[in-house]
Amino acid sequence: MSEQQPVSEATEAAASDQRTEHGSPGQESTAPESGAPESTPPAARTRRRRWLSWLLQGMVVVLIYLGASTWRSHSLLPSDGSVEAPAVQLRTLDGKSFDLRQLRGKRVQLHFWATWCTVCRQEFGALNSVHDDLGDDEAMVSIVADSEDPRALARFVQEHDIRYPVLLGSPDVLRAYQIQAFPTNYYLDSKGRIRGTDVGMSTRWGMSKRIGCAR
């Protein structure tokens, strides 16, 4: 009998150690499971917040630009065909007079721009393409605002390979067409009536489409 008691105590001690190591029956383990998803690293969260911030800022800029373009378009002459393009005095780069009524019978794009206008410069290629694709019943005329030095303008036109006609504008011309920003386009039907307008950068496709719809 005296030798059985230590064996029983050793058995109980081993069982106690096993319960301590694996937890009591019914008790949940607090150790993380190997398959549990980890939280997003701080660097990734920062990049995501920065990207969302840039996206929101870009959307705000676009909305402001569209709002400003819409407001400026509304400040132009009516484009419902009720108004004829103002008859203004224009001059070519070599000093000859030009009358827009010479273009009656054709659908016309009047493009107002300035040499210092960055957006205007970005449109040179598109305008060249539109001009090169014009039909016999279509025409394009550009009116440049800064006309103080015709010789300098002629050099500018040559350096930038501008292939469409460039006429010299004046403050009176800009006032007559209510120009408040560059670039601005008017689209005239074959009778010289205003059928469309736009302000700001336009695509080659957009300008060609508006010329074709000026009826």
mmCIF file of C-alpha atoms in Angstrom:
data_model
loop_
_atom_site.group_PDB
_atom_site.id
_atom_site.type_symbol
_atom_site.label_atom_id
_atom_site.label_comp_id
_atom_site.label_asym_id
_atom_site.label_seq_id
_atom_site.Cartn_x
_atom_site.Cartn_y
_atom_site.Cartn_z
ATOM 1 C CA MET A 1 0.000 0.000 0.000
ATOM 2 C CA SER A 2 2.845 2.409 0.803
ATOM 3 C CA GLU A 3 4.281 2.121 -2.765
ATOM 4 C CA GLN A 4 0.997 2.895 -4.647
ATOM 5 C CA GLN A 5 0.545 6.453 -3.237
ATOM 6 C CA PRO A 6 3.573 8.065 -5.049
ATOM 7 C CA VAL A 7 2.388 6.536 -8.340
ATOM 8 C CA SER A 8 -1.048 8.144 -7.914
ATOM 9 C CA GLU A 9 0.476 11.540 -7.079
ATOM 10 C CA ALA A 10 2.739 11.363 -10.134
ATOM 11 C CA THR A 11 -0.243 10.577 -12.377
ATOM 12 C CA GLU A 12 -2.216 13.565 -11.041
ATOM 13 C CA ALA A 13 0.790 15.889 -11.517
ATOM 14 C CA ALA A 14 1.178 14.820 -15.159
ATOM 15 C CA ALA A 15 -2.524 15.401 -15.813
ATOM 16 C CA SER A 16 -2.282 18.870 -14.234
ATOM 17 C CA ASP A 17 0.672 19.786 -16.456
ATOM 18 C CA GLN A 18 -1.238 18.618 -19.535
ATOM 19 C CA ARG A 19 -4.260 20.803 -18.613
ATOM 20 C CA THR A 20 -1.975 23.799 -18.091
ATOM 21 C CA GLU A 21 -0.319 23.350 -21.494
ATOM 22 C CA HIS A 22 -3.453 22.779 -23.583
ATOM 23 C CA GLY A 23 -5.992 24.761 -21.550
ATOM 24 C CA SER A 24 -8.884 23.579 -19.522
ATOM 25 C CA PRO A 25 -11.706 21.730 -21.276
ATOM 26 C CA GLY A 26 -14.174 24.208 -22.781
ATOM 27 C CA GLN A 27 -11.729 27.164 -22.536
ATOM 28 C CA GLU A 28 -10.999 28.960 -25.872
ATOM 29 C CA SER A 29 -7.405 29.469 -26.868
ATOM 30 C CA THR A 30 -6.236 33.073 -27.085
ATOM 31 C CA ALA A 31 -3.334 32.306 -29.456
ATOM 32 C CA PRO A 32 -3.859 33.684 -32.995
ATOM 33 C CA GLU A 33 -4.663 31.160 -35.695
ATOM 34 C CA SER A 34 -2.119 30.809 -38.447
ATOM 35 C CA GLY A 35 -4.778 31.366 -41.155
ATOM 36 C CA ALA A 36 -6.290 34.568 -39.676
ATOM 37 C CA PRO A 37 -5.990 37.650 -41.913
ATOM 38 C CA GLU A 38 -3.545 40.342 -40.839
ATOM 39 C CA SER A 39 -4.509 44.002 -40.541
ATOM 40 C CA THR A 40 -3.585 46.433 -43.372
ATOM 41 C CA PRO A 41 -0.029 47.719 -42.908
ATOM 42 C CA PRO A 42 0.206 51.444 -42.040
ATOM 43 C CA ALA A 43 2.162 52.186 -45.233
ATOM 44 C CA ALA A 44 -0.594 50.687 -47.403
ATOM 45 C CA ARG A 45 -3.273 52.676 -45.563
ATOM 46 C CA THR A 46 -1.269 55.863 -46.086
ATOM 47 C CA ARG A 47 -0.919 55.199 -49.825
ATOM 48 C CA ARG A 48 -4.627 54.505 -50.126
ATOM 49 C CA ARG A 49 -5.561 57.716 -48.315
ATOM 50 C CA ARG A 50 -3.134 59.696 -50.499
ATOM 51 C CA TRP A 51 -4.593 58.167 -53.681
ATOM 52 C CA LEU A 52 -8.153 58.947 -52.585
ATOM 53 C CA SER A 53 -7.104 62.515 -51.763
ATOM 54 C CA TRP A 54 -5.591 62.973 -55.229
ATOM 55 C CA LEU A 55 -8.705 61.492 -56.823
ATOM 56 C CA LEU A 56 -11.009 63.867 -54.955
ATOM 57 C CA GLN A 57 -8.812 66.858 -55.784
ATOM 58 C CA GLY A 58 -8.811 65.870 -59.459
ATOM 59 C CA MET A 59 -12.603 65.580 -59.477
ATOM 60 C CA VAL A 60 -12.923 69.026 -57.906
ATOM 61 C CA VAL A 61 -10.621 70.542 -60.547
ATOM 62 C CA VAL A 62 -12.620 68.914 -63.358
ATOM 63 C CA LEU A 63 -15.919 70.144 -61.920
ATOM 64 C CA ILE A 64 -14.564 73.674 -61.543
ATOM 65 C CA TYR A 65 -13.266 73.620 -65.131
ATOM 66 C CA LEU A 66 -16.572 72.336 -66.498
ATOM 67 C CA GLY A 67 -18.507 74.879 -64.479
ATOM 68 C CA ALA A 68 -16.304 77.734 -65.652
ATOM 69 C CA SER A 69 -16.531 76.574 -69.278
ATOM 70 C CA THR A 70 -20.313 76.352 -69.060
ATOM 71 C CA TRP A 71 -20.553 79.819 -67.506
ATOM 72 C CA ARG A 72 -18.270 81.310 -70.160
ATOM 73 C CA SER A 73 -20.237 79.624 -72.949
ATOM 74 C CA HIS A 74 -23.437 81.149 -71.613
ATOM 75 C CA SER A 75 -21.814 84.585 -71.714
ATOM 76 C CA LEU A 76 -21.194 84.295 -75.467
ATOM 77 C CA LEU A 77 -23.539 85.304 -78.257
ATOM 78 C CA PRO A 78 -26.617 83.055 -78.666
ATOM 79 C CA SER A 79 -25.962 79.899 -80.653
ATOM 80 C CA ASP A 80 -29.534 78.977 -81.583
ATOM 81 C CA GLY A 81 -29.341 80.432 -85.086
ATOM 82 C CA SER A 82 -31.124 83.652 -84.155
ATOM 83 C CA VAL A 83 -27.981 85.806 -84.406
ATOM 84 C CA GLU A 84 -25.623 86.389 -87.303
ATOM 85 C CA ALA A 85 -21.897 86.571 -86.705
ATOM 86 C CA PRO A 86 -20.962 90.246 -86.179
ATOM 87 C CA ALA A 87 -19.510 91.925 -89.247
ATOM 88 C CA VAL A 88 -16.123 93.116 -87.995
ATOM 89 C CA GLN A 89 -13.019 94.488 -89.658
ATOM 90 C CA LEU A 90 -10.282 91.864 -89.857
ATOM 91 C CA ARG A 91 -6.824 91.888 -91.410
ATOM 92 C CA THR A 92 -4.529 89.170 -92.683
ATOM 93 C CA LEU A 93 -0.927 88.862 -91.529
ATOM 94 C CA ASP A 94 0.222 90.768 -94.608
ATOM 95 C CA GLY A 95 -2.149 93.663 -93.902
ATOM 96 C CA LYS A 96 -5.001 92.901 -96.306
ATOM 97 C CA SER A 97 -8.598 93.403 -95.195
ATOM 98 C CA PHE A 98 -10.837 90.382 -94.763
ATOM 99 C CA ASP A 99 -14.630 90.188 -94.615
ATOM 100 C CA LEU A 100 -16.252 87.127 -93.057
ATOM 101 C CA ARG A 101 -19.119 87.503 -95.511
ATOM 102 C CA GLN A 102 -16.733 86.165 -98.139
ATOM 103 C CA LEU A 103 -17.342 82.768 -96.542
ATOM 104 C CA ARG A 104 -21.136 82.793 -96.960
ATOM 105 C CA GLY A 105 -22.307 79.510 -98.387
ATOM 106 C CA LYS A 106 -19.915 77.547 -96.151
ATOM 107 C CA ARG A 107 -20.078 76.237 -92.607
ATOM 108 C CA VAL A 108 -17.355 78.074 -90.708
ATOM 109 C CA GLN A 109 -15.363 77.616 -87.516
ATOM 110 C CA LEU A 110 -14.172 80.897 -85.980
ATOM 111 C CA HIS A 111 -11.325 80.139 -83.599
ATOM 112 C CA PHE A 112 -10.271 82.892 -81.148
ATOM 113 C CA TRP A 113 -6.869 82.410 -79.524
ATOM 114 C CA ALA A 114 -3.700 84.089 -78.246
ATOM 115 C CA THR A 115 -0.016 83.261 -78.616
ATOM 116 C CA TRP A 116 0.519 83.315 -74.833
ATOM 117 C CA CYS A 117 -2.335 80.845 -74.227
ATOM 118 C CA THR A 118 -0.918 77.428 -73.268
ATOM 119 C CA VAL A 119 -4.130 75.561 -74.084
ATOM 120 C CA CYS A 120 -4.272 77.273 -77.477
ATOM 121 C CA ARG A 121 -0.798 75.999 -78.306
ATOM 122 C CA GLN A 122 -1.793 72.471 -77.402
ATOM 123 C CA GLU A 123 -4.575 72.638 -79.999
ATOM 124 C CA PHE A 124 -2.390 73.557 -82.994
ATOM 125 C CA GLY A 125 -2.073 69.943 -84.134
ATOM 126 C CA ALA A 126 -5.794 69.205 -83.814
ATOM 127 C CA LEU A 127 -6.714 72.415 -85.647
ATOM 128 C CA ASN A 128 -4.303 71.583 -88.472
ATOM 129 C CA SER A 129 -5.931 68.165 -88.821
ATOM 130 C CA VAL A 130 -9.444 69.622 -88.826
ATOM 131 C CA HIS A 131 -8.444 72.213 -91.415
ATOM 132 C CA ASP A 132 -6.809 69.598 -93.664
ATOM 133 C CA ASP A 133 -9.987 67.476 -93.589
ATOM 134 C CA LEU A 134 -12.457 70.288 -94.373
ATOM 135 C CA GLY A 135 -14.863 69.757 -97.243
ATOM 136 C CA ASP A 136 -15.518 72.204 -100.059
ATOM 137 C CA ASP A 137 -18.498 73.609 -98.163
ATOM 138 C CA GLU A 138 -16.542 74.146 -94.917
ATOM 139 C CA ALA A 139 -13.961 76.692 -93.750
ATOM 140 C CA MET A 140 -11.868 77.594 -90.720
ATOM 141 C CA VAL A 141 -10.644 81.031 -89.705
ATOM 142 C CA SER A 142 -8.584 81.767 -86.612
ATOM 143 C CA ILE A 143 -8.501 85.209 -85.016
ATOM 144 C CA VAL A 144 -5.487 85.947 -82.831
ATOM 145 C CA ALA A 145 -5.924 88.435 -80.002
ATOM 146 C CA ASP A 146 -2.379 89.790 -79.681
ATOM 147 C CA SER A 147 -2.004 91.545 -83.026
ATOM 148 C CA GLU A 148 0.390 94.384 -82.141
ATOM 149 C CA ASP A 149 3.274 93.011 -84.236
ATOM 150 C CA PRO A 150 2.128 91.251 -87.445
ATOM 151 C CA ARG A 151 5.696 90.337 -88.405
ATOM 152 C CA ALA A 152 6.296 88.593 -85.088
ATOM 153 C CA LEU A 153 2.979 86.777 -85.517
ATOM 154 C CA ALA A 154 3.957 85.657 -89.008
ATOM 155 C CA ARG A 155 7.172 84.173 -87.584
ATOM 156 C CA PHE A 156 5.195 82.512 -84.789
ATOM 157 C CA VAL A 157 2.799 80.946 -87.298
ATOM 158 C CA GLN A 158 5.677 79.624 -89.377
ATOM 159 C CA GLU A 159 7.619 78.278 -86.400
ATOM 160 C CA HIS A 160 4.583 76.365 -85.133
ATOM 161 C CA ASP A 161 3.561 75.076 -88.573
ATOM 162 C CA ILE A 162 0.064 76.585 -88.378
ATOM 163 C CA ARG A 163 -1.598 75.715 -91.685
ATOM 164 C CA TYR A 164 -5.024 77.318 -91.222
ATOM 165 C CA PRO A 165 -5.747 81.021 -91.931
ATOM 166 C CA VAL A 166 -4.746 83.446 -89.177
ATOM 167 C CA LEU A 167 -6.404 86.867 -88.999
ATOM 168 C CA LEU A 168 -5.498 89.773 -86.753
ATOM 169 C CA GLY A 169 -8.028 90.574 -84.067
ATOM 170 C CA SER A 170 -8.521 93.735 -82.030
ATOM 171 C CA PRO A 171 -10.251 94.790 -78.803
ATOM 172 C CA ASP A 172 -13.302 95.782 -80.863
ATOM 173 C CA VAL A 173 -13.481 92.329 -82.437
ATOM 174 C CA LEU A 174 -13.190 90.595 -79.059
ATOM 175 C CA ARG A 175 -15.931 92.792 -77.610
ATOM 176 C CA ALA A 176 -18.215 92.162 -80.572
ATOM 177 C CA TYR A 177 -17.947 88.408 -80.002
ATOM 178 C CA GLN A 178 -17.973 88.742 -76.186
ATOM 179 C CA ILE A 179 -14.694 86.833 -75.836
ATOM 180 C CA GLN A 180 -13.680 86.399 -72.191
ATOM 181 C CA ALA A 181 -11.314 83.426 -72.401
ATOM 182 C CA PHE A 182 -9.118 81.564 -74.861
ATOM 183 C CA PRO A 183 -9.551 79.437 -76.808
ATOM 184 C CA THR A 184 -13.141 80.170 -77.841
ATOM 185 C CA ASN A 185 -14.892 78.804 -80.921
ATOM 186 C CA TYR A 186 -17.955 79.945 -82.830
ATOM 187 C CA TYR A 187 -19.549 77.697 -85.448
ATOM 188 C CA LEU A 188 -21.510 79.374 -88.246
ATOM 189 C CA ASP A 189 -23.949 77.920 -90.749
ATOM 190 C CA SER A 190 -23.848 78.692 -94.460
ATOM 191 C CA LYS A 191 -25.856 81.888 -93.893
ATOM 192 C CA GLY A 192 -23.459 83.245 -91.278
ATOM 193 C CA ARG A 193 -25.713 82.477 -88.308
ATOM 194 C CA ILE A 194 -24.187 81.241 -85.052
ATOM 195 C CA ARG A 195 -25.053 77.582 -84.517
ATOM 196 C CA GLY A 196 -22.595 76.533 -81.831
ATOM 197 C CA THR A 197 -19.950 77.692 -79.355
ATOM 198 C CA ASP A 198 -17.397 76.199 -77.012
ATOM 199 C CA VAL A 199 -14.754 77.496 -74.607
ATOM 200 C CA GLY A 200 -11.545 75.754 -73.616
ATOM 201 C CA MET A 201 -9.700 72.829 -75.134
ATOM 202 C CA SER A 202 -11.518 70.865 -77.824
ATOM 203 C CA THR A 203 -10.606 67.640 -79.566
ATOM 204 C CA ARG A 204 -10.205 67.153 -83.288
ATOM 205 C CA TRP A 205 -13.312 64.972 -83.305
ATOM 206 C CA GLY A 206 -15.340 67.509 -81.314
ATOM 207 C CA MET A 207 -14.484 70.432 -83.586
ATOM 208 C CA SER A 208 -15.156 68.447 -86.764
ATOM 209 C CA LYS A 209 -18.483 67.303 -85.354
ATOM 210 C CA ARG A 210 -19.572 70.853 -84.480
ATOM 211 C CA ILE A 211 -18.622 72.165 -87.916
ATOM 212 C CA GLY A 212 -20.671 69.401 -89.517
ATOM 213 C CA CYS A 213 -23.663 70.149 -87.270
ATOM 214 C CA ALA A 214 -23.662 73.901 -88.012
ATOM 215 C CA ARG A 215 -26.719 73.789 -90.257
#
